[in-house]
Amino acid sequence: MPLVTAFGEVGFDHTEAMSKWQDQVELLHRLLPFLEARHLLVVHCRGVRGDSGDCEFAIRSLLFHLKLGGVPQSQRIHFHCFTGTKSLLEIWGRQQPNTFFGFTRVAATFNKNQVAALRAVPDSKLLLESDAPYFASKKGGHSTPFTLYETAEILAGHRGVDVSHILKITTQNGTSLYKKE
């Protein structure tokens, strides 16, 4: 349909039983033929419970399957809820350079490798996310879009910049990324 501008969220959830992983791969490969260059591809990866939090296997696997599925390097991608390391960010960026990376309040719990990745995201590729209603605000209860400011505070702290800078660049990036072409 011509009015559809975004495709997703697709990816791998390795918090599911390993017996379900192949089903996720097969579903991804059934969906990818419907992806068009005009679409924004929204991807998400979740790693195995209890891993270091960086989702390394899931992210590397998704990148491999996107390439195998014919996703071109020029594809615009929103990597939703990125929790990977700096090396994963660099690998992803080399293979899919038109990717923007979204971060939620989960960044408050990042380890040093994940913080290094957050710091390495260029200003021009950074996105704020609430992922409402999944992450509680610091006041408690479910998150809402109003928790974006709290997320901006977390990102600003990790990046050593003012909150207003994070709000400005992420607003520009989101507006640019999600505009209808």
XYZ file of N, CA and C in Angstrom:
543
model
N 0.837 -1.181 0.000
C 0.000 0.000 0.000
C 0.882 1.244 0.000
N 0.597 2.183 -0.826
C 1.448 3.376 -0.959
C 1.518 4.252 0.289
N 0.512 4.202 1.151
C 0.533 5.037 2.350
C 1.393 4.459 3.464
N 1.784 3.205 3.355
C 2.639 2.576 4.368
C 4.061 3.082 4.171
N 4.627 3.676 5.229
C 5.977 4.233 5.111
C 7.014 3.509 5.955
N 6.559 2.744 6.945
C 7.500 2.017 7.806
C 7.169 0.536 7.774
N 8.185 -0.274 7.944
C 8.068 -1.726 7.863
C 8.656 -2.307 9.137
N 7.831 -2.876 9.971
C 8.371 -3.468 11.188
C 7.433 -3.246 12.345
N 7.853 -3.618 13.413
C 9.174 -3.951 13.910
C 9.409 -5.431 13.697
N 10.554 -5.747 13.118
C 10.942 -7.129 12.854
C 12.310 -7.372 13.460
N 12.612 -8.632 13.695
C 13.918 -8.958 14.250
C 13.868 -10.256 15.001
N 14.761 -10.392 15.971
C 14.872 -11.633 16.720
C 14.713 -11.372 18.213
N 13.951 -12.251 18.844
C 13.755 -12.189 20.281
C 14.280 -13.490 20.874
N 15.509 -13.439 21.358
C 16.138 -14.636 21.908
C 15.826 -14.835 23.387
N 14.862 -14.061 23.913
C 14.348 -14.387 25.237
C 13.346 -15.533 25.113
N 12.898 -15.783 23.886
C 12.045 -16.938 23.609
C 12.900 -18.201 23.633
N 12.273 -19.343 23.795
C 12.983 -20.624 23.800
C 13.744 -20.803 22.490
N 14.920 -21.394 22.572
C 15.745 -21.615 21.393
C 14.989 -22.381 20.301
N 14.058 -23.202 20.697
C 13.267 -23.962 19.727
C 12.421 -23.054 18.827
N 12.215 -21.808 19.227
C 11.414 -20.854 18.441
C 12.273 -19.967 17.531
N 13.584 -20.006 17.685
C 14.448 -19.105 16.929
C 14.349 -19.341 15.428
N 14.297 -20.589 15.003
C 14.210 -20.870 13.575
C 12.903 -20.337 12.998
N 11.825 -20.391 13.774
C 10.549 -19.818 13.323
C 10.698 -18.316 13.080
N 11.461 -17.638 13.947
C 11.682 -16.194 13.784
C 12.472 -15.912 12.503
N 13.477 -16.742 12.233
C 14.277 -16.586 11.003
C 13.380 -16.779 9.785
N 12.580 -17.826 9.804
C 11.697 -18.108 8.668
C 10.685 -16.994 8.454
N 10.131 -16.477 9.536
C 9.174 -15.372 9.415
C 9.852 -14.140 8.819
N 11.035 -13.822 9.291
C 11.762 -12.672 8.744
C 11.949 -12.829 7.237
N 12.345 -14.010 6.799
C 12.578 -14.234 5.368
C 11.280 -14.251 4.561
N 10.165 -14.552 5.186
C 8.873 -14.443 4.488
C 8.438 -12.982 4.371
N 8.842 -12.151 5.333
C 8.437 -10.741 5.329
C 9.314 -9.859 4.446
N 10.609 -10.119 4.419
C 11.541 -9.220 3.734
C 11.223 -8.962 2.260
N 10.668 -9.905 1.515
C 10.328 -9.589 0.117
C 9.320 -8.446 -0.032
N 8.590 -8.136 1.032
C 7.618 -7.039 0.972
C 8.253 -5.678 1.273
N 9.490 -5.677 1.742
C 10.196 -4.432 2.047
C 10.560 -3.720 0.759
N 10.253 -2.434 0.708
C 10.599 -1.610 -0.453
C 11.583 -0.539 -0.039
N 12.320 -0.007 -0.995
C 13.323 1.032 -0.722
C 12.696 2.248 -0.046
N 11.454 2.535 -0.344
C 10.779 3.719 0.227
C 10.411 3.522 1.694
N 10.411 2.292 2.165
C 10.050 2.000 3.550
C 11.204 2.292 4.507
N 10.847 2.649 5.706
C 11.779 2.684 6.826
C 11.662 1.325 7.501
N 12.758 0.584 7.579
C 12.768 -0.720 8.228
C 13.038 -0.521 9.712
N 12.145 -1.017 10.558
C 12.310 -0.914 12.009
C 12.671 -2.299 12.531
N 13.869 -2.407 13.138
C 14.336 -3.701 13.646
C 14.513 -3.635 15.157
N 14.451 -4.828 15.757
C 14.593 -4.950 17.203
C 15.225 -6.306 17.499
N 16.165 -6.338 18.422
C 16.804 -7.584 18.852
C 16.792 -7.666 20.365
N 16.472 -8.839 20.855
C 16.573 -9.110 22.288
C 17.421 -10.354 22.453
N 18.366 -10.289 23.358
C 19.277 -11.402 23.579
C 18.747 -12.393 24.597
N 19.509 -13.422 24.792
C 19.181 -14.474 25.750
C 19.137 -13.883 27.156
N 18.158 -14.285 27.933
C 18.066 -13.822 29.323
C 19.362 -14.173 30.062
N 19.875 -13.208 30.807
C 21.061 -13.460 31.610
C 22.369 -13.263 30.870
N 22.304 -12.893 29.565
C 23.569 -12.607 28.885
C 24.069 -11.255 29.371
N 25.113 -10.763 28.801
C 25.691 -9.498 29.259
C 24.819 -8.310 28.899
N 23.699 -8.553 28.241
C 22.802 -7.468 27.870
C 23.079 -6.898 26.509
N 24.156 -7.345 25.860
C 24.530 -6.716 24.598
C 23.931 -7.376 23.363
N 23.253 -8.494 23.532
C 22.548 -9.163 22.432
C 23.455 -9.519 21.263
N 24.708 -9.819 21.512
C 25.659 -9.996 20.419
C 25.221 -11.031 19.389
N 24.854 -12.213 19.830
C 24.476 -13.241 18.866
C 23.244 -12.819 18.073
N 22.236 -12.276 18.757
C 21.004 -11.872 18.087
C 21.272 -10.773 17.061
N 22.082 -9.795 17.422
C 22.369 -8.682 16.503
C 23.172 -9.158 15.298
N 24.203 -9.962 15.538
C 25.000 -10.481 14.414
C 24.146 -11.361 13.506
N 23.290 -12.148 14.101
C 22.416 -13.023 13.329
C 21.429 -12.200 12.494
N 20.844 -11.177 13.086
C 19.913 -10.331 12.342
C 20.617 -9.655 11.175
N 21.789 -9.139 11.407
C 22.539 -8.484 10.337
C 22.809 -9.458 9.191
N 23.213 -10.678 9.526
C 23.455 -11.710 8.523
C 22.185 -11.992 7.718
N 21.056 -12.145 8.406
C 19.815 -12.494 7.724
C 19.240 -11.334 6.915
N 19.496 -10.101 7.323
C 19.075 -8.967 6.496
C 19.849 -8.969 5.183
N 21.148 -9.235 5.274
C 21.971 -9.303 4.061
C 21.529 -10.468 3.187
N 21.328 -11.623 3.797
C 20.876 -12.809 3.078
C 19.520 -12.556 2.423
N 18.676 -11.776 3.083
C 17.351 -11.448 2.569
C 17.341 -10.331 1.552
N 18.511 -9.820 1.196
C 18.599 -8.821 0.140
C 18.361 -7.386 0.554
N 18.444 -7.089 1.840
C 18.264 -5.703 2.280
C 19.498 -4.910 1.856
N 19.317 -3.890 1.018
C 20.472 -3.139 0.515
C 21.098 -2.235 1.585
N 22.354 -1.884 1.376
C 23.042 -0.982 2.308
C 22.386 0.389 2.350
N 21.680 0.755 1.314
C 21.027 2.063 1.260
C 19.718 2.120 2.052
N 19.251 0.976 2.534
C 17.973 0.921 3.254
C 18.012 1.791 4.508
N 16.988 2.627 4.687
C 16.852 3.396 5.927
C 16.356 2.448 7.011
N 17.058 2.447 8.148
C 16.734 1.527 9.234
C 16.668 2.289 10.559
N 15.673 1.947 11.357
C 15.573 2.420 12.738
C 15.831 1.192 13.599
N 16.976 1.155 14.267
C 17.295 0.051 15.177
C 16.694 0.420 16.517
N 15.547 -0.171 16.800
C 14.760 0.117 17.997
C 15.401 -0.536 19.227
N 15.474 0.211 20.336
C 15.969 -0.308 21.621
C 17.356 -0.930 21.514
N 18.289 -0.212 20.919
C 19.639 -0.755 20.750
C 20.300 -0.930 22.117
N 20.868 -2.118 22.339
C 21.564 -2.408 23.596
C 22.922 -3.049 23.355
N 23.400 -2.952 22.123
C 24.661 -3.605 21.776
C 25.889 -2.847 22.238
N 27.034 -3.424 21.917
C 28.329 -2.845 22.262
C 28.818 -1.942 21.141
N 29.912 -1.248 21.409
C 30.502 -0.372 20.394
C 30.957 -1.177 19.177
N 31.541 -2.350 19.392
C 31.990 -3.144 18.239
C 30.799 -3.595 17.396
N 29.683 -3.952 18.019
C 28.486 -4.312 17.252
C 27.928 -3.111 16.502
N 27.949 -1.963 17.141
C 27.505 -0.733 16.496
C 28.343 -0.458 15.255
N 29.650 -0.625 15.357
C 30.544 -0.375 14.230
C 30.328 -1.385 13.110
N 30.173 -2.654 13.459
C 29.907 -3.692 12.451
C 28.598 -3.389 11.727
N 27.572 -3.085 12.513
C 26.267 -2.775 11.926
C 26.380 -1.548 11.018
N 27.052 -0.523 11.503
C 27.183 0.718 10.737
C 27.924 0.546 9.423
N 28.892 -0.354 9.394
C 29.609 -0.618 8.136
C 28.705 -1.329 7.136
N 27.883 -2.247 7.606
C 27.035 -3.021 6.698
C 25.708 -2.334 6.387
N 25.225 -1.539 7.318
C 23.963 -0.816 7.130
C 24.154 0.636 7.572
N 24.865 1.424 6.764
C 25.247 2.779 7.180
C 24.104 3.768 7.326
N 22.930 3.427 6.830
C 21.796 4.340 6.913
C 20.878 3.968 8.087
N 21.517 3.531 9.190
C 20.782 3.116 10.380
C 20.822 4.199 11.450
N 19.671 4.431 12.062
C 19.534 5.300 13.223
C 19.325 4.383 14.423
N 19.870 4.767 15.575
C 19.842 3.915 16.754
C 18.997 4.557 17.850
N 17.971 3.816 18.293
C 17.078 4.302 19.330
C 17.449 3.745 20.693
N 17.278 4.583 21.710
C 17.593 4.202 23.089
C 16.430 4.559 23.998
N 16.204 3.689 24.972
C 15.139 3.876 25.953
C 15.752 4.080 27.335
N 14.897 4.095 28.353
C 15.349 4.208 29.747
C 16.247 3.049 30.158
N 16.256 1.967 29.401
C 17.140 0.839 29.694
C 18.600 1.302 29.730
N 18.900 2.391 29.046
C 20.273 2.925 29.039
C 20.767 3.242 30.454
N 19.861 3.431 31.385
C 20.259 3.687 32.780
C 20.943 2.469 33.391
N 20.726 1.294 32.820
C 21.304 0.055 33.353
C 22.456 -0.470 32.499
N 22.888 0.304 31.516
C 23.936 -0.154 30.602
C 25.245 -0.427 31.329
N 25.946 -1.448 30.846
C 27.312 -1.700 31.323
C 28.271 -0.797 30.547
N 29.539 -0.832 30.875
C 30.507 0.094 30.259
C 30.613 -0.097 28.751
N 30.450 -1.329 28.253
C 30.528 -1.567 26.814
C 29.327 -0.990 26.072
N 28.168 -1.059 26.701
C 26.968 -0.485 26.099
C 27.010 1.047 26.144
N 27.542 1.594 27.222
C 27.693 3.051 27.313
C 28.658 3.535 26.227
N 29.728 2.774 25.992
C 30.680 3.138 24.928
C 29.974 3.169 23.570
N 29.066 2.230 23.343
C 28.300 2.224 22.088
C 27.412 3.462 22.002
N 26.713 3.769 23.083
C 25.836 4.945 23.108
C 26.633 6.209 22.806
N 27.809 6.314 23.372
C 28.655 7.485 23.120
C 29.152 7.535 21.678
N 29.294 6.369 21.047
C 29.838 6.298 19.684
C 28.800 6.586 18.600
N 27.528 6.575 18.948
C 26.501 6.879 17.946
C 26.641 8.344 17.557
N 26.801 8.633 16.270
C 26.880 10.037 15.853
C 25.591 10.781 16.217
N 25.717 12.041 16.542
C 24.531 12.847 16.848
C 23.466 12.690 15.766
N 23.899 12.607 14.515
C 22.972 12.558 13.381
C 22.233 11.230 13.259
N 22.555 10.242 14.111
C 21.927 8.917 14.040
C 21.269 8.504 15.350
N 21.131 9.420 16.300
C 20.616 9.114 17.637
C 19.109 9.380 17.720
N 18.383 8.446 18.343
C 16.947 8.588 18.562
C 16.601 8.309 20.017
N 15.611 9.030 20.532
C 15.029 8.789 21.858
C 13.793 7.922 21.695
N 13.576 7.012 22.638
C 12.385 6.172 22.588
C 11.808 6.015 23.993
N 10.495 5.975 24.069
C 9.850 5.660 25.346
C 9.555 4.164 25.425
N 9.297 3.541 24.300
C 8.829 2.151 24.187
C 7.659 1.907 25.131
N 6.798 2.911 25.212
C 5.614 2.818 26.072
C 4.773 1.629 25.651
N 4.238 0.925 26.590
C 4.221 1.129 28.031
C 5.214 0.252 28.787
N 6.268 -0.222 28.140
C 7.077 -1.304 28.694
C 8.056 -0.941 29.797
N 8.528 0.264 29.890
C 9.525 0.590 30.900
C 8.955 1.607 31.879
N 9.024 1.284 33.134
C 8.484 2.172 34.152
C 9.289 3.466 34.212
N 8.588 4.552 34.474
C 9.267 5.829 34.664
C 9.892 5.835 36.056
N 10.754 6.815 36.313
C 11.377 6.854 37.635
C 10.364 7.198 38.721
N 9.191 7.684 38.327
C 8.117 7.961 39.279
C 7.235 6.733 39.477
N 7.513 5.677 38.729
C 6.729 4.446 38.830
C 5.649 4.400 37.771
N 5.040 3.262 37.643
C 3.988 3.096 36.642
C 4.568 2.873 35.257
N 3.694 2.673 34.315
C 4.119 2.420 32.942
C 4.695 3.678 32.315
N 5.565 3.471 31.355
C 6.114 4.622 30.628
C 5.065 5.154 29.662
N 5.248 6.384 29.312
C 4.419 7.061 28.321
C 5.364 7.931 27.507
N 4.878 8.555 26.451
C 5.763 9.473 25.724
C 6.329 10.590 26.602
N 5.669 10.858 27.716
C 6.167 11.885 28.623
C 7.491 11.490 29.278
N 7.822 10.191 29.255
C 9.088 9.753 29.856
C 10.280 9.991 28.933
N 10.041 10.527 27.762
C 11.160 10.811 26.854
C 12.167 11.769 27.490
N 11.682 12.703 28.286
C 12.608 13.633 28.939
C 13.536 12.882 29.888
N 12.994 11.927 30.640
C 13.831 11.122 31.535
C 14.885 10.353 30.735
N 14.477 9.814 29.600
C 15.419 9.096 28.734
C 16.482 10.055 28.212
N 16.077 11.253 27.841
C 17.041 12.255 27.368
C 18.056 12.592 28.461
N 17.591 12.655 29.708
C 18.513 12.912 30.823
C 19.552 11.797 30.952
N 19.111 10.567 30.806
C 20.026 9.418 30.902
C 21.053 9.477 29.778
N 20.582 9.694 28.547
C 21.494 9.752 27.399
C 22.459 10.919 27.530
N 21.965 12.072 27.971
C 22.828 13.244 28.137
C 23.917 12.962 29.168
N 23.560 12.297 30.247
C 24.544 11.950 31.269
C 25.635 11.040 30.729
N 25.231 10.016 29.988
C 26.212 9.084 29.409
C 27.100 9.761 28.364
N 26.533 10.696 27.626
C 27.274 11.336 26.535
C 27.987 12.615 26.982
N 27.722 13.054 28.208
C 28.383 14.252 28.718
C 27.957 15.530 28.029
N 26.674 15.611 27.695
C 26.137 16.801 27.032
C 24.899 17.275 27.778
N 24.411 18.431 27.402
C 23.212 18.989 28.002
C 21.968 18.281 27.464
N 20.959 18.154 28.309
C 19.709 17.507 27.907
C 19.102 18.214 26.699
N 19.197 19.526 26.660
C 18.605 20.258 25.532
C 19.244 19.846 24.203
N 20.529 19.514 24.233
C 21.199 19.047 23.012
C 20.600 17.717 22.545
N 20.402 16.797 23.473
C 19.813 15.497 23.138
C 18.403 15.692 22.580
N 17.609 16.519 23.220
C 16.244 16.762 22.753
C 16.233 17.368 21.356
N 17.129 18.307 21.107
C 17.178 18.965 19.795
C 17.570 17.988 18.695
N 18.668 17.258 18.889
C 19.142 16.395 17.795
C 18.210 15.212 17.563
N 17.641 14.655 18.625
C 16.760 13.501 18.433
C 15.434 13.912 17.798
N 14.977 15.115 18.088
C 13.770 15.627 17.423
C 14.041 15.795 15.933
N 15.178 16.397 15.598
C 15.545 16.569 14.189
C 15.673 15.217 13.492
N 16.337 14.272 14.155
C 16.556 12.961 13.552
C 15.243 12.208 13.339
N 14.392 12.205 14.346
C 13.110 11.509 14.226
C 12.227 12.115 13.152
N 12.210 13.442 13.098
C 11.412 14.126 12.084
C 11.930 13.799 10.691
N 13.227 13.819 10.529
C 13.835 13.509 9.228
C 13.613 12.052 8.844
N 13.819 11.146 9.779
C 13.715 9.724 9.490
C 12.299 9.299 9.153
N 11.329 9.851 9.846
C 9.941 9.417 9.663
C 9.128 10.285 8.718
N 9.772 11.225 8.052
C 9.010 12.040 7.100
C 8.629 11.167 5.910
N 7.480 11.473 5.337
C 7.018 10.739 4.166
C 7.778 11.260 2.954
N 8.378 10.360 2.233
C 9.185 10.748 1.067
C 8.318 10.956 -0.150
